[in-house]
Short mmCIF file of C-alpha atoms in Angstrom, two decimals:
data_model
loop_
_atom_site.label_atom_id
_atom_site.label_comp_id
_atom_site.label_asym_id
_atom_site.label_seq_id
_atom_site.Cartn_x
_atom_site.Cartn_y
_atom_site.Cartn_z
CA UNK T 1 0.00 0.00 0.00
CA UNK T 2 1.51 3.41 -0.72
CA UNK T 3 1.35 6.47 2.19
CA UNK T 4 -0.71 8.21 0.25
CA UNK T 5 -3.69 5.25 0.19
CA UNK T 6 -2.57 4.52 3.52
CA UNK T 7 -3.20 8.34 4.96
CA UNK T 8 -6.60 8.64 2.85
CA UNK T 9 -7.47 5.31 4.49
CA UNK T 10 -6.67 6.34 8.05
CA UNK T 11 -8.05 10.25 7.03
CA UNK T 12 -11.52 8.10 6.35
CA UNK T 13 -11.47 6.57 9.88
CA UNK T 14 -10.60 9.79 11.60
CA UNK T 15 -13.58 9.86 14.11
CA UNK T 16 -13.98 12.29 16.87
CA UNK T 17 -11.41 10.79 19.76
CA UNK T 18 -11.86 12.35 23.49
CA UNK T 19 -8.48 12.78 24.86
CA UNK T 20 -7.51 10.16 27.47
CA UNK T 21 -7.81 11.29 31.03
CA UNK T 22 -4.35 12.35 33.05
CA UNK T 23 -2.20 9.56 34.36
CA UNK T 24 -2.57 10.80 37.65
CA UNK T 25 -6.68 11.03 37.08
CA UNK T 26 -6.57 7.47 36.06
CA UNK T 27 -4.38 6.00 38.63
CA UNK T 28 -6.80 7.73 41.05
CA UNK T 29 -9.99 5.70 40.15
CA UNK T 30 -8.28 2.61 40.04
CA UNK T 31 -6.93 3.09 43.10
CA UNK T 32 -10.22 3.40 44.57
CA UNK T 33 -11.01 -0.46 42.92
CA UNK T 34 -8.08 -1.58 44.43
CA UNK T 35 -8.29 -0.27 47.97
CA UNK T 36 -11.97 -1.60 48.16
CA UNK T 37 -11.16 -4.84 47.02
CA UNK T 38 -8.14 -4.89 49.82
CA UNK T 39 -10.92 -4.02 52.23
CA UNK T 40 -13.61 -6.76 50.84
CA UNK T 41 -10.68 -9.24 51.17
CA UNK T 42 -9.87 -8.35 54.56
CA UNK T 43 -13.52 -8.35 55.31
CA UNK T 44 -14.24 -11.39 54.39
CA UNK T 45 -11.07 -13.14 55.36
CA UNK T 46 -10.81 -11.22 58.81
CA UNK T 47 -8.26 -8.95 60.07
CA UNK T 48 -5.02 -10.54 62.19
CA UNK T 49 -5.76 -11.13 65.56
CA UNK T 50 -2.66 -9.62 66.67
CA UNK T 51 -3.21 -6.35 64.46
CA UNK T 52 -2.31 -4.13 67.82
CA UNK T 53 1.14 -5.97 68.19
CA UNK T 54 1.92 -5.81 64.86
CA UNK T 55 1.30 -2.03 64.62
CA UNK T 56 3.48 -1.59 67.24
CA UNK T 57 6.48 -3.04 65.01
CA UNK T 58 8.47 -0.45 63.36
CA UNK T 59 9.71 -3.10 60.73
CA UNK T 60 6.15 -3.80 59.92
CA UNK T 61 5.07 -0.33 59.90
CA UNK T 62 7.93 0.25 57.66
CA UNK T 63 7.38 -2.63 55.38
CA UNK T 64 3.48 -1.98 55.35
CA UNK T 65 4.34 1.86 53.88
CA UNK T 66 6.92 0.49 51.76
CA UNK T 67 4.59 -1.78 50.01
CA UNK T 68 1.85 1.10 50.01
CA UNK T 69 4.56 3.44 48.15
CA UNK T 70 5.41 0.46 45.57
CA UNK T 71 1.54 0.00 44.75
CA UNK T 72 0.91 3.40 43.84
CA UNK T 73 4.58 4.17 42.08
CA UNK T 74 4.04 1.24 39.93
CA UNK T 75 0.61 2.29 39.02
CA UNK T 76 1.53 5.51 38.01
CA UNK T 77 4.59 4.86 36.49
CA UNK T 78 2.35 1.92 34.40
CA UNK T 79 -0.48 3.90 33.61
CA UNK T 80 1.91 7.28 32.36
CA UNK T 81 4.29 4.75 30.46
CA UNK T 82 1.19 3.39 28.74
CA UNK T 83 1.27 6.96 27.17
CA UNK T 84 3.63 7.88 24.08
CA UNK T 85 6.07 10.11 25.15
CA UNK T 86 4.51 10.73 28.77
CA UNK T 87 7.42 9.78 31.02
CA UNK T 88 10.03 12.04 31.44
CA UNK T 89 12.93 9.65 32.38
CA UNK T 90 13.12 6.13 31.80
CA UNK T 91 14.82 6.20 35.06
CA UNK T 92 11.60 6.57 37.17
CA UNK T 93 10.23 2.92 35.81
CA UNK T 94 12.73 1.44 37.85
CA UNK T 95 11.62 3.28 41.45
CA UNK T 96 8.86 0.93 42.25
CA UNK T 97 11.69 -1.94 41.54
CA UNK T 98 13.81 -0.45 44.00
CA UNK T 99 11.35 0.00 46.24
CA UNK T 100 10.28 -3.93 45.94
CA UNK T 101 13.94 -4.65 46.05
CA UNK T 102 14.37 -2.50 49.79
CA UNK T 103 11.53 -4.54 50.94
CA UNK T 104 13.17 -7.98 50.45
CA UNK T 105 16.38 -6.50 51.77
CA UNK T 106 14.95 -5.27 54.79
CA UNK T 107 13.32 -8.55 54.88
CA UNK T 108 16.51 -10.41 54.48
CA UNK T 109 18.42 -8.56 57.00
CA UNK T 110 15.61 -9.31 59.43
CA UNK T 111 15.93 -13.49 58.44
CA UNK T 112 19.67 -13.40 58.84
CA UNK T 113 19.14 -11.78 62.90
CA UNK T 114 17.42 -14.97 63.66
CA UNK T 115 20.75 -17.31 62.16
CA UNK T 116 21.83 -18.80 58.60
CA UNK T 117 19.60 -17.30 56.26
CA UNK T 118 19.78 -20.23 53.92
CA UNK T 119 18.96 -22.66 56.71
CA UNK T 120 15.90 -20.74 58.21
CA UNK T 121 14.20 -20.09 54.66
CA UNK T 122 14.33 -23.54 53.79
CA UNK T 123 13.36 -24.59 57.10
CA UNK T 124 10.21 -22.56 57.00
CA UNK T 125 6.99 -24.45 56.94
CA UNK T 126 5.16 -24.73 53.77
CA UNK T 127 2.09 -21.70 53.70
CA UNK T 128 0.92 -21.38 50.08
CA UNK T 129 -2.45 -19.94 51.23
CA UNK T 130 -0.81 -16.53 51.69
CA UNK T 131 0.33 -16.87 48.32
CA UNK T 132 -3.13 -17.79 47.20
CA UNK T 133 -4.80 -14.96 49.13
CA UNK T 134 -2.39 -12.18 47.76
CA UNK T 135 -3.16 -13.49 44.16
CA UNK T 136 -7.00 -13.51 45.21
CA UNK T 137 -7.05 -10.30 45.98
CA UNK T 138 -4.48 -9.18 43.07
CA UNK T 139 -6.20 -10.73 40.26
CA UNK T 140 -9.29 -8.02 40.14
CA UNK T 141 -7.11 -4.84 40.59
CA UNK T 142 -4.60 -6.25 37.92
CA UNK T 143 -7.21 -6.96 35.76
CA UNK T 144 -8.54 -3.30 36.15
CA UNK T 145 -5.57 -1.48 35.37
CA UNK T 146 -3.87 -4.02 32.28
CA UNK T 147 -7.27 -2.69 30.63
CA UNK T 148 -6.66 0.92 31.73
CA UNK T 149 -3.12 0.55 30.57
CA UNK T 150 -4.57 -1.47 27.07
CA UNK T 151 -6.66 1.48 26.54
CA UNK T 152 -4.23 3.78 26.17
CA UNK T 153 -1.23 2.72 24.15
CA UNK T 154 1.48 1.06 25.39
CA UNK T 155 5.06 0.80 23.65
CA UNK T 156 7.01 -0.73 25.67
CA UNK T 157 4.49 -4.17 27.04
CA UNK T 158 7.17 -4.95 28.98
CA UNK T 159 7.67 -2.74 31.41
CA UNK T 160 3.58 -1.45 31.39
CA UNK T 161 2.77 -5.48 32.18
CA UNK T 162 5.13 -6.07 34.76
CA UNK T 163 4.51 -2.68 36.78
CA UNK T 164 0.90 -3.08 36.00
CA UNK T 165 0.95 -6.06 38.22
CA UNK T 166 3.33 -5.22 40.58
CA UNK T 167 1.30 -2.75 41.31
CA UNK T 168 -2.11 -5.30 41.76
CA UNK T 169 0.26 -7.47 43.51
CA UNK T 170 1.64 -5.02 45.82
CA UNK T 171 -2.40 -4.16 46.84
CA UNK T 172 -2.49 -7.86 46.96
CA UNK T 173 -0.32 -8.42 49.66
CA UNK T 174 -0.81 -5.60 51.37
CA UNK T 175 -4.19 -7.38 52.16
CA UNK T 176 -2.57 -10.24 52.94
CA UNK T 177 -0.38 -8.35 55.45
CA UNK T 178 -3.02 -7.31 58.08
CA UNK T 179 -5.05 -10.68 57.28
CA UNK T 180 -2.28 -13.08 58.15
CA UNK T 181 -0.81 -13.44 61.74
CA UNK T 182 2.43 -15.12 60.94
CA UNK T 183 5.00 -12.79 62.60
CA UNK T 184 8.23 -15.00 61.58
CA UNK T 185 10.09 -13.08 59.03
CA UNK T 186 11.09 -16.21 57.36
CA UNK T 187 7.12 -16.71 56.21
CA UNK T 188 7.03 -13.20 55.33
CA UNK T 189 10.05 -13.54 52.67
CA UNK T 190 9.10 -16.90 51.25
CA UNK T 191 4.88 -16.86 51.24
CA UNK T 192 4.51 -12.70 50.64
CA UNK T 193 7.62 -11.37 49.06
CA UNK T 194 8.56 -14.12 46.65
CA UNK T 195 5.04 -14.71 44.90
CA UNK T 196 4.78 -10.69 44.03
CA UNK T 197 8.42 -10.72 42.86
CA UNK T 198 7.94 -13.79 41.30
CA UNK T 199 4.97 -12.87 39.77
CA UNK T 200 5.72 -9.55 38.28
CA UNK T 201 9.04 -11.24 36.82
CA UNK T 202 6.27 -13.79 35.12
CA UNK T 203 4.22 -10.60 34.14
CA UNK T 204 7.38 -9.12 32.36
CA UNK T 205 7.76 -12.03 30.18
CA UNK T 206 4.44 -12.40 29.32
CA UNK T 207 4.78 -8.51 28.26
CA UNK T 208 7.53 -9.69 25.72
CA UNK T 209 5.20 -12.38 24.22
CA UNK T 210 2.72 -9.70 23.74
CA UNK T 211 4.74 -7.17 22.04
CA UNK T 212 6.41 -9.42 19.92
CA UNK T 213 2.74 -10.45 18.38
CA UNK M 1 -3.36 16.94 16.36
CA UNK M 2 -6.00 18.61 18.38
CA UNK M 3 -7.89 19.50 15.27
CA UNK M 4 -7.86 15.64 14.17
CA UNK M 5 -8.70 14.56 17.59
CA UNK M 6 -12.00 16.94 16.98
CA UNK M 7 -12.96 14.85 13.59
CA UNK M 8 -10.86 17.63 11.47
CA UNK M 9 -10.30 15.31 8.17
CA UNK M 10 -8.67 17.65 6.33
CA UNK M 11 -5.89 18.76 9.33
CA UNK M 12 -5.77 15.24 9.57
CA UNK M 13 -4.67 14.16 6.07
CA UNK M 14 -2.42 17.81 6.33
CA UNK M 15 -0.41 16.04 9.49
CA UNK M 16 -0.29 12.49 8.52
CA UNK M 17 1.49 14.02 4.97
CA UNK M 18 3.60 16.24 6.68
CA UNK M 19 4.50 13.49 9.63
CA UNK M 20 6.02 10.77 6.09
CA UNK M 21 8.52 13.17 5.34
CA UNK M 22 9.05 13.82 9.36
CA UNK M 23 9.43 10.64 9.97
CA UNK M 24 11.31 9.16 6.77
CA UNK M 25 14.29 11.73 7.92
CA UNK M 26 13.47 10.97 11.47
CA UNK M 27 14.16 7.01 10.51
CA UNK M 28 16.80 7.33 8.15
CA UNK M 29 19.05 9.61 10.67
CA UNK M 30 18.82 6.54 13.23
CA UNK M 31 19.01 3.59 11.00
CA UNK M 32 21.15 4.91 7.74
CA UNK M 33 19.25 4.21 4.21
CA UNK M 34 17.97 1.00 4.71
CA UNK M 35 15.41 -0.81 2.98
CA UNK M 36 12.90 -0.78 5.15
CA UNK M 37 12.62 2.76 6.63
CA UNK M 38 9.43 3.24 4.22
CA UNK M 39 7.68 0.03 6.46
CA UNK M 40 8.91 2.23 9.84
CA UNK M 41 7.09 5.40 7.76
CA UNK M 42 4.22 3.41 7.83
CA UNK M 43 3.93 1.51 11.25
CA UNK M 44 4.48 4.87 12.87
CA UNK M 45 1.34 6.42 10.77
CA UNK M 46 -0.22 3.51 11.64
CA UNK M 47 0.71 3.66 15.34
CA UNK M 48 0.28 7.35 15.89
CA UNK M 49 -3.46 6.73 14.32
CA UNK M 50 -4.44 4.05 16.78
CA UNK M 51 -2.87 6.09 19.56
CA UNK M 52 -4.24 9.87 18.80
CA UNK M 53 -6.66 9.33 22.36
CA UNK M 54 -3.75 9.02 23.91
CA UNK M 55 -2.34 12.70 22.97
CA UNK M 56 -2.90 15.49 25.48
CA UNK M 57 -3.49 18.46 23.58
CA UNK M 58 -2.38 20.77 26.19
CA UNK M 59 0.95 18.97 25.92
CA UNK M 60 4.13 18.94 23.20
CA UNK M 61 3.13 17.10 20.32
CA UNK M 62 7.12 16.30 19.45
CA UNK M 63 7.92 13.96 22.42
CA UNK M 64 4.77 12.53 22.02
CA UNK M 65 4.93 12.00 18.63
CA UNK M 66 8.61 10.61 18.75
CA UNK M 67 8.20 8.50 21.32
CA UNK M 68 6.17 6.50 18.96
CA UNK M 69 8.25 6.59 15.99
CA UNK M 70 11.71 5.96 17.99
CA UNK M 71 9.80 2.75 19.39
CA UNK M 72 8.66 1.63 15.53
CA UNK M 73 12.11 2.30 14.43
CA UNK M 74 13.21 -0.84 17.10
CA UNK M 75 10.16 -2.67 16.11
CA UNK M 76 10.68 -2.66 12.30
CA UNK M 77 14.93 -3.68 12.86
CA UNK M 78 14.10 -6.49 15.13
CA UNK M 79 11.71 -7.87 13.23
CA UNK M 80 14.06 -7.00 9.74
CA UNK M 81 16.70 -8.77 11.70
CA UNK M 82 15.26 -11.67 12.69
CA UNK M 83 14.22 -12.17 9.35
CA UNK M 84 17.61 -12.00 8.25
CA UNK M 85 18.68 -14.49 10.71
CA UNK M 86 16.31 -16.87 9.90
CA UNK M 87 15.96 -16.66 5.87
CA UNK M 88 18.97 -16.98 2.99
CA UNK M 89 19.32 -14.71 0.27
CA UNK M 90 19.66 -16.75 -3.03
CA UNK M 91 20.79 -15.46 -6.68
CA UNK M 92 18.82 -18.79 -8.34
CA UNK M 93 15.20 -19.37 -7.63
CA UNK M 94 14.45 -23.13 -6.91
CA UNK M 95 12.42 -24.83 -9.49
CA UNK M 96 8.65 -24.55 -8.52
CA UNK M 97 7.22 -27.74 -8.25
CA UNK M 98 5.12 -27.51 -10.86
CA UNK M 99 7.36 -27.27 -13.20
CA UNK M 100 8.96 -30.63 -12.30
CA UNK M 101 5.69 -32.56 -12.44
CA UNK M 102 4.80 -31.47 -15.68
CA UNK M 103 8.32 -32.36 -16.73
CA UNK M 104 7.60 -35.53 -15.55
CA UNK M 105 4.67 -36.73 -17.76
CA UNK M 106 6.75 -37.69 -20.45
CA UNK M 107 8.07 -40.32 -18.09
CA UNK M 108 4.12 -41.73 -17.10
CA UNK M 109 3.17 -45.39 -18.90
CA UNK M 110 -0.29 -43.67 -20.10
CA UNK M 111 -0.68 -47.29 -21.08
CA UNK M 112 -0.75 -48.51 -17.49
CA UNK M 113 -2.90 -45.16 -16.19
CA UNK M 114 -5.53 -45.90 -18.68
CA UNK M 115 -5.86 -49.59 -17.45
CA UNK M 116 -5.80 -48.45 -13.85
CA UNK M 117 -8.44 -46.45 -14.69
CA UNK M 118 -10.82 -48.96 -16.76
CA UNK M 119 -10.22 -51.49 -13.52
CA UNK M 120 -12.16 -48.44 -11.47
CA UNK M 121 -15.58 -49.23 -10.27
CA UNK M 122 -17.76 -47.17 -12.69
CA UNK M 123 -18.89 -44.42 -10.47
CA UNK M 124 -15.47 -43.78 -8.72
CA UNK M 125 -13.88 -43.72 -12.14
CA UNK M 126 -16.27 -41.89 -13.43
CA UNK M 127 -15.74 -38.78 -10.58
CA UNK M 128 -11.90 -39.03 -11.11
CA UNK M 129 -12.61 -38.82 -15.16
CA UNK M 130 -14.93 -35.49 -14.05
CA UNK M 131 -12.30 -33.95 -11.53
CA UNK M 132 -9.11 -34.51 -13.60
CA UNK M 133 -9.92 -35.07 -16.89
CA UNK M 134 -12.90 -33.20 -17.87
CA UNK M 135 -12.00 -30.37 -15.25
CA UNK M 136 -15.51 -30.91 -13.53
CA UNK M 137 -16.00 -29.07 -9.77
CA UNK M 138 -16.95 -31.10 -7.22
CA UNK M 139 -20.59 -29.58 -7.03
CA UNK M 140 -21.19 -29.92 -10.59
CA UNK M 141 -20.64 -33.73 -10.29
CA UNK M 142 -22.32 -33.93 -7.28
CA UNK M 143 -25.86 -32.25 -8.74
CA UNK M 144 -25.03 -34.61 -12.02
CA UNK M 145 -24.55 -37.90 -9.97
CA UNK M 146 -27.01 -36.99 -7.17
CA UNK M 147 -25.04 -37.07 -4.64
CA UNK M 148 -23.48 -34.77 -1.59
CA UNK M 149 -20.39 -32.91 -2.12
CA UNK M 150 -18.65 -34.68 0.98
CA UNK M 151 -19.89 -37.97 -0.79
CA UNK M 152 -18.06 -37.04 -4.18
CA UNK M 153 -14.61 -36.01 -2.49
CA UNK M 154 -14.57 -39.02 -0.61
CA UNK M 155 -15.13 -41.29 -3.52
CA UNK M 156 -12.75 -39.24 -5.54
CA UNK M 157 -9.86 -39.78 -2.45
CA UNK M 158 -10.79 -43.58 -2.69
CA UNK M 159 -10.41 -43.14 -6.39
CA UNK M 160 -6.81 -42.13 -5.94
CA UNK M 161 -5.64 -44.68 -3.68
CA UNK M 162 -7.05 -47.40 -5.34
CA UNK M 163 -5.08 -45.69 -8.56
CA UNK M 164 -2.15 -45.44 -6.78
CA UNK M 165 -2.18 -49.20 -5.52
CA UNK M 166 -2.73 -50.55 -9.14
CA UNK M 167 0.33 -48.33 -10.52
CA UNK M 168 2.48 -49.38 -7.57
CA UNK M 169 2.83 -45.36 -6.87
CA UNK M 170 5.17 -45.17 -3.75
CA UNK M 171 4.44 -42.48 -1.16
CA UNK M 172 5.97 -39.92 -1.34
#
């Protein structure tokens, strides 16, 4: 096809278009899905017993923010990377990395206080329903914001997948956070860190797939 | 942009003009003259078309615009390059296959094909007679013989490898 049959064709398909709403406007909305679906999932699963103890912890206080500031970094930086040309720096994607990445290293540090780290990881009982409840939760949100992020038009599937989930994720187990009452760090880094970081590693590949189609 | 985003064909068809020369240089100063920088002009007119929603008019149109065409420049050389890896250029074209089996006839005992044929049951010699002799379609022998069009292939198929077994055809 030559450009000039091509632009008459796309000229004849021109339709009125209203302007996407601002990154920031977006992220807003879904963030309201996402914290009421953390709050039906608490609801319904109940809140940990020993919520007053654990509020008292300065690691999980820490941790708890930390994991608030990935889920809304990695939404934004998802849903403004979904726009051409709309992120400043390509820098900024990897923030709510870093930010995961602080999170298992303060998690780490706290394993290897209580002896080998090797040893107590593997020696940690096997808890996949935290896994399963931060992926309950997760799946909704995630859903809601790969179609925000589909809407608009992503170049770079890659990075918009894997942040789009991290960010889902990172709602996911916040849930799973003040539902479960497992206060052994060891459980914390195998059954809530490793799924999301596993998981958003799974969600960048599956970004590659798509943008290779 | 904002007047195309408004239904404005005629800024429209202005832009997406003025964007092929835009981007041709835009292409060409990142990749050199290569053959394909006409398929990035058009996967980035194609690209900023499915994207215009996403433009905010009360924003730069430039990074927004090359943001798209810098990512269809890596699009079209990956997928250039991986065709490159996987396919051979050749200066002789291999003989097409028709070619060869038409070559070939010479070398058939028409002899032995017309007595494979005459040892056919009548109606299954008669359909492959219609299909590859008389250059019948299936439907018109299947209104002429009365029966369904499935019918007719399948008798036709049985036709074949009855002709093959009494020529001693190997597979191939």
């Amino acid at each position: 096809m030559s450009h000039e049959h091509l632009i008459a064709s796309l000229v004849s398909q021109a339709t009125p278009v209203r302007p996407l709403a601002a990154p920031r406007v977006r992220m807003a909305r879904w963030m309201v899905c996402a914290v009421v679906v953390v709050g039906l999932g608490i609801t319904w699963r109940g809140l940990r017993g020993n919520w007053a103890a654990a509020f008292s912890d300065p690691t999980f206080i820490v941790t708890t923010m930390l994991i608030l500031i990935v889920a809304m970094l990695s939404a934004w930086v998802a849903l403004t990377l979904a726009v051409p040309g709309a992120l400043r720096s390509p820098l900024v994607k990897w923030l709510p990395v870093a930010g995961l990445g602080a999170w298992g290293a303060i998690l780490m540090q706290q394993v290897a206080t209580t002896g080998s780290m090797a040893s107590v990881l593997m020696s940690e009982p096997f808890v996949a329903a935290c896994m399963w409840k931060t992926y309950g939760i997760a799946v909704g949100p995630a859903f809601v914001i790969i179609l925000l992020a589909q809407r608009a038009a992503p170049l770079d599937w890659r990075w918009t997948a894997s942040l789009a989930a991290l960010s889902a994720l990172a709602f996911g187990v916040l849930g799973t956070e003040l539902i479960c009452p497992i206060t052994r760090y060891a459980h914390v880094f195998n059954w809530h860190f490793l799924p999301v970081a596993l998981m958003t590693l799974a969600a960048f590949a599956a970004g590659g797939v798509v943008a290779r189609r | 942009m904002r007047r195309a985003q408004t239904g404005d064909e005629d800024a429209y068809a202005r832009l997406l003009a003025l964007l092929t020369s835009v981007t041709r240089q835009y292409a060409r100063g990142k990749s050199g003259a290569v053959p394909w920088v006409e398929d990035v002009v058009q996967e980035t007119l194609l690209s900023l078309h499915r994207a215009r929603h996403t433009y905010d008019p009360s924003r730069p149109f430039a990074p927004w615009f090359y943001a798209i065409a810098a990512h269809r420049v890596v699009d079209v050389y990956r997928r250039e390059r991986r065709v490159a890896l996987r396919e051979q250029g050749t200066d002789v074209l291999p003989e097409p296959v028709t070619m060869r089996r038409i070559d070939r006839v010479g070398e058939v005992d028409m002899d032995a094909v017309r007595a494979a044929l005459a040892a056919l049951p009548a109606r299954q010699r008669d359909i492959v007679e219609g299909l590859k002799l008389r250059d019948e379609s299936v439907k018109e022998l299947a209104h002429r013989l009365g029966m369904s069009q499935s019918a007719v292939k399948v008798t036709a198929h049985r036709g074949y490898q009855a002709l093959k077994k009494l020529l001693g055809v190997k597979p191939l």
